[in-house]
mmCIF file of N, CA and C in Angstrom:
data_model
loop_
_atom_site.group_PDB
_atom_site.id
_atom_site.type_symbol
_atom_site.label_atom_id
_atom_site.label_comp_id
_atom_site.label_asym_id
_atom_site.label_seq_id
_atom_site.Cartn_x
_atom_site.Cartn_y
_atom_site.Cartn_z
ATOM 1 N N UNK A 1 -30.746 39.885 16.556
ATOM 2 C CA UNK A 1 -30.410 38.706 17.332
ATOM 3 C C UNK A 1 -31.337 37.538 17.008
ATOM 4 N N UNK A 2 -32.506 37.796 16.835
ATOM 5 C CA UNK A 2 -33.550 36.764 15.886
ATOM 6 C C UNK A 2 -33.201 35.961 15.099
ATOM 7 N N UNK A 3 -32.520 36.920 14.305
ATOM 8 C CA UNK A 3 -32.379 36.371 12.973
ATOM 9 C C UNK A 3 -30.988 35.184 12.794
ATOM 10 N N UNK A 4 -30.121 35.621 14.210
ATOM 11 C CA UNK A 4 -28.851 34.705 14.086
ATOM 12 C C UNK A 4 -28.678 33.260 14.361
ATOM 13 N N UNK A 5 -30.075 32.816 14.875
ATOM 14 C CA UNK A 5 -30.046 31.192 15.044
ATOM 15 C C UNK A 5 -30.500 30.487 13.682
ATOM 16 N N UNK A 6 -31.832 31.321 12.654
ATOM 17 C CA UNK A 6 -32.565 30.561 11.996
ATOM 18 C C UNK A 6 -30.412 30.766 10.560
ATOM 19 N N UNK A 7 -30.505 31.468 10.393
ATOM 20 C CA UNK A 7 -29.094 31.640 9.945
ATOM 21 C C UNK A 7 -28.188 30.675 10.192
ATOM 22 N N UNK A 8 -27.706 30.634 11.410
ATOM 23 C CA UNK A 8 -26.583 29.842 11.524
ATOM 24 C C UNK A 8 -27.013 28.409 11.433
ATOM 25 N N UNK A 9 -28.265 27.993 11.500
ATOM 26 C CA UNK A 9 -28.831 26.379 11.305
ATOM 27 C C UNK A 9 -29.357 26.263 9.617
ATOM 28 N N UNK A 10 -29.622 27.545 9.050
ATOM 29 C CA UNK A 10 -29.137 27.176 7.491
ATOM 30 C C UNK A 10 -27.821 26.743 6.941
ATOM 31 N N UNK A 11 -27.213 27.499 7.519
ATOM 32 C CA UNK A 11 -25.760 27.630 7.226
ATOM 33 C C UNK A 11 -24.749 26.139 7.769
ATOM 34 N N UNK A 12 -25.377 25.589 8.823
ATOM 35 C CA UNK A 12 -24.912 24.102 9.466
ATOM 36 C C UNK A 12 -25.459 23.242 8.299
ATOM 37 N N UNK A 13 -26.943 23.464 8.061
ATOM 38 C CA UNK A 13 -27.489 22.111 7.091
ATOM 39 C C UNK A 13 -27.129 22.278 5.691
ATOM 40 N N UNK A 14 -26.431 23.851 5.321
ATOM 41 C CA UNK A 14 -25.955 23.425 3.989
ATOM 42 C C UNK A 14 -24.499 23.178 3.773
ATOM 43 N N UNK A 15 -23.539 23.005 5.257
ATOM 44 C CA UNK A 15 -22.131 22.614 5.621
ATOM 45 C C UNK A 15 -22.471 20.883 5.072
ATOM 46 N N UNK A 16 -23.798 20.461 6.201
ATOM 47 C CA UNK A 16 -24.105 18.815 6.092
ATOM 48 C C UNK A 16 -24.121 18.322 5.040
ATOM 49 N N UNK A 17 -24.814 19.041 4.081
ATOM 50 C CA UNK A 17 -25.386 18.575 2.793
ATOM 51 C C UNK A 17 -24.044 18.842 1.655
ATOM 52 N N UNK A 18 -23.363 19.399 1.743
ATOM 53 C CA UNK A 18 -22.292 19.485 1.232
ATOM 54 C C UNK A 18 -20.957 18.684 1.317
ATOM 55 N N UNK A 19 -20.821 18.397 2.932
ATOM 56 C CA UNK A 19 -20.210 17.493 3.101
ATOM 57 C C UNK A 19 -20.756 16.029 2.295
ATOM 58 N N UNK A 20 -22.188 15.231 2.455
ATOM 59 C CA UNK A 20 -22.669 14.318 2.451
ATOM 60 C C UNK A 20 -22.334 13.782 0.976
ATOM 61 N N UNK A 21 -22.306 15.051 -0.064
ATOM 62 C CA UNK A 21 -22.398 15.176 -1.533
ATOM 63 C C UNK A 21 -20.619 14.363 -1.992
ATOM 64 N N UNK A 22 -20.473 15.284 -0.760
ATOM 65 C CA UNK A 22 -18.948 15.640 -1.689
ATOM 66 C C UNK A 22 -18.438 13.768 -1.241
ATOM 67 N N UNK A 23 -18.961 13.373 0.016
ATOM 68 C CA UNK A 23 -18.715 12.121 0.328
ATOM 69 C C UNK A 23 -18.870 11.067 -0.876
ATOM 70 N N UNK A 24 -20.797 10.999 -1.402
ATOM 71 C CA UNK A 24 -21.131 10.681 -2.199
ATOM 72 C C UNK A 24 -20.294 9.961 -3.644
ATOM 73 N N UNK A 25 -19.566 11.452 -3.853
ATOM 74 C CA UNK A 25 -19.114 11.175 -5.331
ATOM 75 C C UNK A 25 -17.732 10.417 -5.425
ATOM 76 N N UNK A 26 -16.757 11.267 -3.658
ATOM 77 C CA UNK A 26 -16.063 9.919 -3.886
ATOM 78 C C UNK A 26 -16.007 8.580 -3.772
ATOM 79 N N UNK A 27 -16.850 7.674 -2.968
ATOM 80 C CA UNK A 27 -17.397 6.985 -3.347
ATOM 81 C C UNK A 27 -17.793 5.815 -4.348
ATOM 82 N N UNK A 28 -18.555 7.073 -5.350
ATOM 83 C CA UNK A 28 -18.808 6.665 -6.777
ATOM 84 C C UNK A 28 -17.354 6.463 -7.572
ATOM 85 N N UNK A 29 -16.547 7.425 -7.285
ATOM 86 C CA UNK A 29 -14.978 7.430 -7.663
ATOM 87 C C UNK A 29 -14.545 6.261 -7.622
ATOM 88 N N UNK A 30 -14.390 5.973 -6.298
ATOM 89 C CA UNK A 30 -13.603 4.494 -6.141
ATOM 90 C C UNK A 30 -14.528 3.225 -6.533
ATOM 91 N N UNK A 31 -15.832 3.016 -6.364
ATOM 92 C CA UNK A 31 -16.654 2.399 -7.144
ATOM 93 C C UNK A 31 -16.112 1.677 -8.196
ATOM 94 N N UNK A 32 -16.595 3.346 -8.934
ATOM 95 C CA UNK A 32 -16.211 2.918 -10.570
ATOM 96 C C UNK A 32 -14.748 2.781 -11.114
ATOM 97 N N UNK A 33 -13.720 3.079 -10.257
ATOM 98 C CA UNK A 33 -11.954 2.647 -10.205
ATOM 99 C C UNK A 33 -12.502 1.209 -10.466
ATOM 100 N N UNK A 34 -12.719 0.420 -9.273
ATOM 101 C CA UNK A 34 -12.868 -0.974 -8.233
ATOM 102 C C UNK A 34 -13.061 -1.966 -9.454
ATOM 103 N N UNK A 35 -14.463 -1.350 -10.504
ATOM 104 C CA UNK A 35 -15.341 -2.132 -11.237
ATOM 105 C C UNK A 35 -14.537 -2.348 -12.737
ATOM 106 N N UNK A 36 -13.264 -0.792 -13.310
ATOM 107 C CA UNK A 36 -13.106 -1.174 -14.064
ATOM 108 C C UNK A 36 -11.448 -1.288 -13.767
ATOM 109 N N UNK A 37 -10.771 -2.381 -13.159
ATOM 110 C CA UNK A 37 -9.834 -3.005 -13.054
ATOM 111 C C UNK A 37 -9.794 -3.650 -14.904
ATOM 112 N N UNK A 38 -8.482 -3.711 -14.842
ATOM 113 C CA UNK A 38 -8.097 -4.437 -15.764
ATOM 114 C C UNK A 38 -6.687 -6.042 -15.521
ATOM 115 N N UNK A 39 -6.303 -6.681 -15.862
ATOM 116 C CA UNK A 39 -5.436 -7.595 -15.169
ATOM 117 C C UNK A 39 -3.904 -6.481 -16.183
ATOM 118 N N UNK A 40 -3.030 -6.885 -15.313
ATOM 119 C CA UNK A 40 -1.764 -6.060 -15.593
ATOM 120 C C UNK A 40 -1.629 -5.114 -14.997
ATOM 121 N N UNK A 41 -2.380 -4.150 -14.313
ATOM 122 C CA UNK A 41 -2.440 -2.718 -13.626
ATOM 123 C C UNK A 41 -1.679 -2.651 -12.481
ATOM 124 N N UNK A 42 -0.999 -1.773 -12.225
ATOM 125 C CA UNK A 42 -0.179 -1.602 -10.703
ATOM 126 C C UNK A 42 -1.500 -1.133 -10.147
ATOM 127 N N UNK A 43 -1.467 -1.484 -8.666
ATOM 128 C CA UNK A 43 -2.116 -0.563 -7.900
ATOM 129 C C UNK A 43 -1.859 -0.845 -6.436
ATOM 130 N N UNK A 44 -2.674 0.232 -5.576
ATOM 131 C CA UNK A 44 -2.167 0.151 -4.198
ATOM 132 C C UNK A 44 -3.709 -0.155 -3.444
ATOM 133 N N UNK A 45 -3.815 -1.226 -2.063
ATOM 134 C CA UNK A 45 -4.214 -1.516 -1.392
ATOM 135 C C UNK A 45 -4.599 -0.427 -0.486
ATOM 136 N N UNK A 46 -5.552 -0.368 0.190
ATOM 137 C CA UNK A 46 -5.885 0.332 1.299
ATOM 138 C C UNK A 46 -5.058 0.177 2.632
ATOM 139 N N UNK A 47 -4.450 -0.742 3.277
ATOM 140 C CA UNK A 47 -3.551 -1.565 3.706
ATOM 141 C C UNK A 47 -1.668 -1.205 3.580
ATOM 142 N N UNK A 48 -1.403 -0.560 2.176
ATOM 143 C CA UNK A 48 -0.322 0.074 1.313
ATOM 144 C C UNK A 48 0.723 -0.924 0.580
ATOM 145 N N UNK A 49 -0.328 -1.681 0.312
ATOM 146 C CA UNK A 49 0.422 -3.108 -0.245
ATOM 147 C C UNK A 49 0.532 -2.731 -1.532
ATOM 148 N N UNK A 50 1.549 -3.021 -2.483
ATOM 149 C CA UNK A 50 1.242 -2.450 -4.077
ATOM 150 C C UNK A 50 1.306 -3.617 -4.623
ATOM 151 N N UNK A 51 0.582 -3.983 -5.908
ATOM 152 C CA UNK A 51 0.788 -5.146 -6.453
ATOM 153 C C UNK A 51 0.430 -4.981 -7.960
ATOM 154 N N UNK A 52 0.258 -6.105 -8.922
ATOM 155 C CA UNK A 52 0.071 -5.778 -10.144
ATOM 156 C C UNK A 52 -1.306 -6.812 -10.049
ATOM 157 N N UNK A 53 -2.504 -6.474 -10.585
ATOM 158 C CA UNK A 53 -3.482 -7.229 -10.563
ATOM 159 C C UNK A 53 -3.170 -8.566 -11.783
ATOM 160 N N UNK A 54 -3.302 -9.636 -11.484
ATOM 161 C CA UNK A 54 -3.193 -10.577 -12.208
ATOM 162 C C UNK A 54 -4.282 -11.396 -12.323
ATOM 163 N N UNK A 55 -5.351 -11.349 -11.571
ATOM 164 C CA UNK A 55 -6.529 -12.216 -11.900
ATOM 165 C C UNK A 55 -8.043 -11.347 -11.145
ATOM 166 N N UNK A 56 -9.027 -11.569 -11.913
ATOM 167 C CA UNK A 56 -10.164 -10.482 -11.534
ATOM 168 C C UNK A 56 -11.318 -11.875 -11.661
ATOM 169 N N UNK A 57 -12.104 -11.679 -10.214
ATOM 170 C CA UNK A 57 -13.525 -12.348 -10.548
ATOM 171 C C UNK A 57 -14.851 -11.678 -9.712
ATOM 172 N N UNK A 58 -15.590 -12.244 -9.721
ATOM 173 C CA UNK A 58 -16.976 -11.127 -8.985
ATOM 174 C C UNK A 58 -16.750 -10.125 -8.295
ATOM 175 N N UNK A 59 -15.998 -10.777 -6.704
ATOM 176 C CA UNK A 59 -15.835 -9.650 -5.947
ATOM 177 C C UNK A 59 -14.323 -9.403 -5.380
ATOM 178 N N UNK A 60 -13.394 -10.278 -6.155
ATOM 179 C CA UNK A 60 -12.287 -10.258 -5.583
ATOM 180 C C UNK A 60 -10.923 -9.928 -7.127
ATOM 181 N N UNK A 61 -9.812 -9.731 -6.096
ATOM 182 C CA UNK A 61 -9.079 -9.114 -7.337
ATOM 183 C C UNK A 61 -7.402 -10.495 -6.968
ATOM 184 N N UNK A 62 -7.011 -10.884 -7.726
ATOM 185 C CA UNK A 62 -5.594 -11.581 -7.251
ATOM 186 C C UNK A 62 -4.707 -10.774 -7.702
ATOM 187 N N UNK A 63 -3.987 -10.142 -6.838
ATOM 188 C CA UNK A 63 -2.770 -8.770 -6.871
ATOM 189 C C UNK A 63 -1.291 -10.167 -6.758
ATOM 190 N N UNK A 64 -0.889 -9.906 -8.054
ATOM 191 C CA UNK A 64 1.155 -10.366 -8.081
ATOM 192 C C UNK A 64 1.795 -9.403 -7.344
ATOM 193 N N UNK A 65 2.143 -9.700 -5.498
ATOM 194 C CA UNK A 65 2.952 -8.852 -4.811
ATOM 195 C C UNK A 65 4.285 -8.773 -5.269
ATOM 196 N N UNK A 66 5.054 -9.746 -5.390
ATOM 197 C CA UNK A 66 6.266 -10.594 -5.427
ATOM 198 C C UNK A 66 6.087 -11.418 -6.927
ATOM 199 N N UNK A 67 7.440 -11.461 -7.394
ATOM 200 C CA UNK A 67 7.370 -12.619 -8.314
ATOM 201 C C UNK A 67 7.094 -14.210 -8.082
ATOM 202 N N UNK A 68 5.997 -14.186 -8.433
ATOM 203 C CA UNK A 68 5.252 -15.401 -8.271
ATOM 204 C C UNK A 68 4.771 -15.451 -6.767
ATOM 205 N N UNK A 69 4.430 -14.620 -6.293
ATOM 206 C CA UNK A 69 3.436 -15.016 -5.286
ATOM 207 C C UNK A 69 2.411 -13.756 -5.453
ATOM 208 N N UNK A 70 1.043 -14.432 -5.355
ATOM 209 C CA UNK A 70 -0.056 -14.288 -6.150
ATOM 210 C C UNK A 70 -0.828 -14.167 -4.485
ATOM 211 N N UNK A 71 -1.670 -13.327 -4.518
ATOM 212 C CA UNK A 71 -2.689 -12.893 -3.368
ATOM 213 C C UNK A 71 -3.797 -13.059 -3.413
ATOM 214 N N UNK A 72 -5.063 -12.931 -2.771
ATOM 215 C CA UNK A 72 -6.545 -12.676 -3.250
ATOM 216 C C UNK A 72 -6.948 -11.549 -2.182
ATOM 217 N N UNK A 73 -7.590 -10.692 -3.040
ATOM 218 C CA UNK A 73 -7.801 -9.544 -2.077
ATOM 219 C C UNK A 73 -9.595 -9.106 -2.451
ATOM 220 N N UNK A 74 -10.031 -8.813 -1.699
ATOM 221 C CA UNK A 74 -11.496 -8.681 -1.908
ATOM 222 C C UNK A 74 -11.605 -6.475 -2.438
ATOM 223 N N UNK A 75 -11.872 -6.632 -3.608
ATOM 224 C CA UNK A 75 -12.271 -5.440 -4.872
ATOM 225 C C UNK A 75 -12.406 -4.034 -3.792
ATOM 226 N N UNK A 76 -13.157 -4.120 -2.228
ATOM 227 C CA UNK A 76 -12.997 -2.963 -1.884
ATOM 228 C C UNK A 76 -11.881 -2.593 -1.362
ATOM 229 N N UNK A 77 -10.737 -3.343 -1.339
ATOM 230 C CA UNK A 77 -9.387 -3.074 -0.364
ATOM 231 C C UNK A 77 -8.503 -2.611 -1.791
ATOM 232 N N UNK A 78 -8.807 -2.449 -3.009
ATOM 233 C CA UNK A 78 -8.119 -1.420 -4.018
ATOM 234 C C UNK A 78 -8.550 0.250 -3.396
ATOM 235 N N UNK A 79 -7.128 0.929 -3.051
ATOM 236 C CA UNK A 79 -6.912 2.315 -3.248
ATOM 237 C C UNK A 79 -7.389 2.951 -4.119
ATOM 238 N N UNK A 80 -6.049 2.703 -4.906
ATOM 239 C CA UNK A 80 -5.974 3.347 -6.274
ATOM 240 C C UNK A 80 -4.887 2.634 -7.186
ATOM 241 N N UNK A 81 -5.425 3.320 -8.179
ATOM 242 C CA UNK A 81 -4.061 2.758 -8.895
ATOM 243 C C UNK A 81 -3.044 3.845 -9.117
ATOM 244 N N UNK A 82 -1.815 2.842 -9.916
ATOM 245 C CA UNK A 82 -0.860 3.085 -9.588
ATOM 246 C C UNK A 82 0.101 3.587 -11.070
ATOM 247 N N UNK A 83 -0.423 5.074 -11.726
ATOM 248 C CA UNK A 83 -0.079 5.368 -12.832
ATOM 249 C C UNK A 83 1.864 5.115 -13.258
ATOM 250 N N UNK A 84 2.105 5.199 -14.103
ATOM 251 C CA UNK A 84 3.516 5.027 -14.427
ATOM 252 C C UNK A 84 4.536 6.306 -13.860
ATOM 253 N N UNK A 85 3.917 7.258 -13.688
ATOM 254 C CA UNK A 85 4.745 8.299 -13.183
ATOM 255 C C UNK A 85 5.273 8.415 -12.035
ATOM 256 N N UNK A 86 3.920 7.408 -11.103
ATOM 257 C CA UNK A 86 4.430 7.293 -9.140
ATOM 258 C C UNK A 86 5.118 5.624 -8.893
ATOM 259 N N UNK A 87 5.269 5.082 -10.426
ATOM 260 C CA UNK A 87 6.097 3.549 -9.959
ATOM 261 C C UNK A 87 7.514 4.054 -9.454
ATOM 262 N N UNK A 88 8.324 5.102 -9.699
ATOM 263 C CA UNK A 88 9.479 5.045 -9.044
ATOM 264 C C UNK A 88 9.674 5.235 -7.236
ATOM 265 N N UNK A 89 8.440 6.002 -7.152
ATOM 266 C CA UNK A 89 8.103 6.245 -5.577
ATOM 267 C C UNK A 89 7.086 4.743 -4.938
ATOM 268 N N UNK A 90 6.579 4.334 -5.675
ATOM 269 C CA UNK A 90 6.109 3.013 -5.050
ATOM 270 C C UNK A 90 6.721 1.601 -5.134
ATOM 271 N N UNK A 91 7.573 1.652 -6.062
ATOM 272 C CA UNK A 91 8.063 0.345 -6.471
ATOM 273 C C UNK A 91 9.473 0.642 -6.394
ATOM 274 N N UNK A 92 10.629 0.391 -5.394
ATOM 275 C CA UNK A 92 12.052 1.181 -5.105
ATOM 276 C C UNK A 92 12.837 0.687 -5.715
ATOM 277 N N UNK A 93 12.500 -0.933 -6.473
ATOM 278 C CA UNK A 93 13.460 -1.260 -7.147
ATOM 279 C C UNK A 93 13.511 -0.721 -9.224
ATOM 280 N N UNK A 94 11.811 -0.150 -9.359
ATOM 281 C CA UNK A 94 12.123 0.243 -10.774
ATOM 282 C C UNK A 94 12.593 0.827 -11.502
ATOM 283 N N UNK A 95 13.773 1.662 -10.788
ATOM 284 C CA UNK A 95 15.086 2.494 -11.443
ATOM 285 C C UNK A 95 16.677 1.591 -11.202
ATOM 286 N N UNK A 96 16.499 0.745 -10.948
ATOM 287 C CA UNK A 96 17.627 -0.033 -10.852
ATOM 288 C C UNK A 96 17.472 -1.123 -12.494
ATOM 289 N N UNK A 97 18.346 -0.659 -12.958
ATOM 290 C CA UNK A 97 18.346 -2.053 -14.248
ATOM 291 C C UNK A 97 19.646 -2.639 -14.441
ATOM 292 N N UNK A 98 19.877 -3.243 -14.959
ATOM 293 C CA UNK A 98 21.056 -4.620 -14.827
ATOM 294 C C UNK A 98 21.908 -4.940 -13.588
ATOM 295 N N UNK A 99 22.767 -5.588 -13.671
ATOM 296 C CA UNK A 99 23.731 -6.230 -12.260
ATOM 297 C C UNK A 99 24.606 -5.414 -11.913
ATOM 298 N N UNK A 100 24.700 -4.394 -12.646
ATOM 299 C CA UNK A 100 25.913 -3.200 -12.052
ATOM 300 C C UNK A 100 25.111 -2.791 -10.690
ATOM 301 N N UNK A 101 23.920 -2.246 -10.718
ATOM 302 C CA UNK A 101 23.822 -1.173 -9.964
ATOM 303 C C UNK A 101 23.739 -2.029 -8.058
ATOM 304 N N UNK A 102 24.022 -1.237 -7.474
ATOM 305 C CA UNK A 102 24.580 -1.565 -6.430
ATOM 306 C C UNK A 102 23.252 -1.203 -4.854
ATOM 307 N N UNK A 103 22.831 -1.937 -4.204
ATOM 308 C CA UNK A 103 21.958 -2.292 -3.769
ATOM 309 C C UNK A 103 22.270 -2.388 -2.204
ATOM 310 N N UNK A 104 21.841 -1.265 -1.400
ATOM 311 C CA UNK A 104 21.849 -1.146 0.080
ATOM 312 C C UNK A 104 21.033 -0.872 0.904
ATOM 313 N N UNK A 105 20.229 -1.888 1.899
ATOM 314 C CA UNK A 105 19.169 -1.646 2.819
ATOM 315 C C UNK A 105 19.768 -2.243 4.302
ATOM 316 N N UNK A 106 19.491 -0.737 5.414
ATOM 317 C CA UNK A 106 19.844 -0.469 6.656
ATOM 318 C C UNK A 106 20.772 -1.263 6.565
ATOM 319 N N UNK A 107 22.342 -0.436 6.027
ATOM 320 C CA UNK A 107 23.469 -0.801 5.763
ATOM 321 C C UNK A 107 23.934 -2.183 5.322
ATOM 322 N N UNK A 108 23.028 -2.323 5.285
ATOM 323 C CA UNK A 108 23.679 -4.213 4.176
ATOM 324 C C UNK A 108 23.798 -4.245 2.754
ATOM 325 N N UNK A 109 25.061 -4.231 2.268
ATOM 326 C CA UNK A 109 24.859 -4.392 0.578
ATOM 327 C C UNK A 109 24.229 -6.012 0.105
ATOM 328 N N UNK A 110 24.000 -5.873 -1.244
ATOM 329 C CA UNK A 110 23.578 -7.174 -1.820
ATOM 330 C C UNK A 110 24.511 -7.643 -2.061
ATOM 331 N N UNK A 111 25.823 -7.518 -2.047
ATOM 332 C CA UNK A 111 26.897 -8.033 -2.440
ATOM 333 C C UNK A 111 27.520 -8.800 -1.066
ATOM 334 N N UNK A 112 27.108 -8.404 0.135
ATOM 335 C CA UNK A 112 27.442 -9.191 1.581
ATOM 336 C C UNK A 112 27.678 -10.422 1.918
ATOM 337 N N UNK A 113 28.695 -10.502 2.562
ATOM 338 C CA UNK A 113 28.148 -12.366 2.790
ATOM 339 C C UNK A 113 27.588 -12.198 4.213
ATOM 340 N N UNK A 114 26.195 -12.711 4.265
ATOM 341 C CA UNK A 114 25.508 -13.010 5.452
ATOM 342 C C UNK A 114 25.688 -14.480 5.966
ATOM 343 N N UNK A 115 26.665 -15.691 5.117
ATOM 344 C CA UNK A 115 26.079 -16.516 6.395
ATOM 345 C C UNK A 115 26.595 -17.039 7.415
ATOM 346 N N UNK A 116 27.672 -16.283 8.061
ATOM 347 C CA UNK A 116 28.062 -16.766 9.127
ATOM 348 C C UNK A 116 29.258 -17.645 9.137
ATOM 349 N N UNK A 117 30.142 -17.608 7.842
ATOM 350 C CA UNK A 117 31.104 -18.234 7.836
ATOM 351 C C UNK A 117 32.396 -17.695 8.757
ATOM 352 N N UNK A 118 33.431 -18.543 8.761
ATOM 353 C CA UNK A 118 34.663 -18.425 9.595
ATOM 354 C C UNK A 118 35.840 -17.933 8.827
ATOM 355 N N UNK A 119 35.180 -17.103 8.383
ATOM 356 C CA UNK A 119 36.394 -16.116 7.152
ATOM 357 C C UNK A 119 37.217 -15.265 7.797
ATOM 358 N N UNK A 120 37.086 -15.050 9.307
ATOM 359 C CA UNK A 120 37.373 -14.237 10.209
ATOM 360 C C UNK A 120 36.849 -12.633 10.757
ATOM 361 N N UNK A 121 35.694 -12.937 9.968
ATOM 362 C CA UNK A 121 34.946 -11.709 9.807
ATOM 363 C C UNK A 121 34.294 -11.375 11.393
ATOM 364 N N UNK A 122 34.578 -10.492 11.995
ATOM 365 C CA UNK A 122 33.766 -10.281 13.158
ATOM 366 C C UNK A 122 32.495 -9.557 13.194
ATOM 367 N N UNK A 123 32.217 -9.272 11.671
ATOM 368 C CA UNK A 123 30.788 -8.698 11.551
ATOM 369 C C UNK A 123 29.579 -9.366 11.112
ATOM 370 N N UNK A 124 30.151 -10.858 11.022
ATOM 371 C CA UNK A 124 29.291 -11.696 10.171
ATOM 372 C C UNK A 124 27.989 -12.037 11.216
ATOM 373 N N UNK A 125 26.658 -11.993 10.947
ATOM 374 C CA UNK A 125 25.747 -12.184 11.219
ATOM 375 C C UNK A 125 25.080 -13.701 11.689
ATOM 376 N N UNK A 126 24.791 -13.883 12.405
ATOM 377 C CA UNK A 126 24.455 -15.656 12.678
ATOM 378 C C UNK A 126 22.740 -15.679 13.020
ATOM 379 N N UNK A 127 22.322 -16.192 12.377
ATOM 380 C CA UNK A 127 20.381 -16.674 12.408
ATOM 381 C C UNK A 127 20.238 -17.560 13.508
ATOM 382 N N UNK A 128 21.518 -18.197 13.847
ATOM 383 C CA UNK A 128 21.115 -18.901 14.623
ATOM 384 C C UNK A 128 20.599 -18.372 16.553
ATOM 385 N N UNK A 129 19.545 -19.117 17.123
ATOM 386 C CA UNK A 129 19.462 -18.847 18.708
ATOM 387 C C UNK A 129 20.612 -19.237 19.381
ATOM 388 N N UNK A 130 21.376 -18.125 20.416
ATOM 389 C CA UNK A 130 22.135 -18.949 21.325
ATOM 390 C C UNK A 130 21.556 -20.245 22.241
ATOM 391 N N UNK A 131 22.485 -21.126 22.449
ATOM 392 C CA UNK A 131 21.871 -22.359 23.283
ATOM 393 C C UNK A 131 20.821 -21.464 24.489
ATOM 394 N N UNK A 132 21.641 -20.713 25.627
ATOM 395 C CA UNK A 132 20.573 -20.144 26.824
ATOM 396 C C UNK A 132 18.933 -20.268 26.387
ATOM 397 N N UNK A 133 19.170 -19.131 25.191
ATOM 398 C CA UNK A 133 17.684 -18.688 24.693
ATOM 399 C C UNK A 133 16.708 -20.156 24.056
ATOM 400 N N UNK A 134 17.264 -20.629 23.588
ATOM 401 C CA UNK A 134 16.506 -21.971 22.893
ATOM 402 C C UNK A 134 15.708 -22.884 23.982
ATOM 403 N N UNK A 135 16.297 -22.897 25.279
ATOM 404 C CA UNK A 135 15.339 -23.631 26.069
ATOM 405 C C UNK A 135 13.954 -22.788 26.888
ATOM 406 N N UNK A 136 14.254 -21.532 26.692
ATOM 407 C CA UNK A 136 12.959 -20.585 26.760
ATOM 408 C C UNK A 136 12.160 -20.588 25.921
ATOM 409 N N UNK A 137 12.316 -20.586 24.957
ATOM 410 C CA UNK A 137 11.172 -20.768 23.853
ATOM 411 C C UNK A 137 10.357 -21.956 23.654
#
C-alpha cells in the first residue's frame, strides 16, 4: 500500500510530460505549415473558411475566398492546407465543369427565375418587405 501513491504520482507526471511533448510538436507542426506558405495554395482557416492564398507578408496571409474578393487574415488563423485530393470535399463546386451540369441548393436550381415576375408563377419569390413590416424597422 506504500508503494501505490509514490507510483501512481510517477505515473501522473509521466501522463503530464507526455501530454506537454506531444502538445509541443504540434505546435512546431503548424508553425512550420504557417512559415512555409507559398501564394497559390488552397487552404483552410481555423474559422473553416477555405481560400487560395494570394498574397503573403510578415505576419499576415491575403486568402482569394471568392473570385476577386481578396481577404487579409493574420498567419496564425491558417489550419491547414488544403491538398488536391480533399478539394472535392472542400470546394463543392470543383467537380462541376462546363454549362451542362446542373446546379441545386435547398431546392433552387440555377436555372430558376427568382425575380418576382408576373409570369403567373405562384412560386416566385419576392426580396421585397411587405408595406406592415417596413414601418417597424
Amino acid at each position: 500500500m506504500e508503494l501505490l501513491f509514490p507510483l501512481l504520482l510517477v505515473f501522473l507526471v509521466g501522463m503530464m510530460f507526455l501530454s506537454v511533448r506531444r502538445q509541443k510538436k504540434a505546435t512546431a507542426e503548424a508553425k512550420t505549415m504557417q512559415e512555409s506558405l507559398q501564394v497559390g495554395v488552397r487552404v483552410q482557416t481555423t474559422s473553416g473558411v477555405y481560400g487560395t492564398v494570394a498574397g503573403l507578408a510578415e505576419g499576415t496571409v491575403d486568402l482569394e475566398i471568392a473570385d476577386g474578393y481578396v481577404s487579409r487574415w493574420n498567419r496564425l488563423a491558417i489550419r491547414e492546407v488544403v491538398h488536391a485530393d480533399d478539394l472535392a470535399d472542400s470546394y463543392p463546386g470543383v467537380g462541376l465543369i462546363g454549362n451542362d451540369a446542373e446546379v441545386e441548393y435547398n431546392g433552387i436550381h440555377d436555372d430558376d427565375d427568382l425575380s418576382g415576375g408576373s409570369d403567373g408563377d405562384d412560386n416566385a419569390i419576392s426580396l421585397e418587405k411587405p408595406h406592415e413590416d417596413q414601418d417597424k424597422a
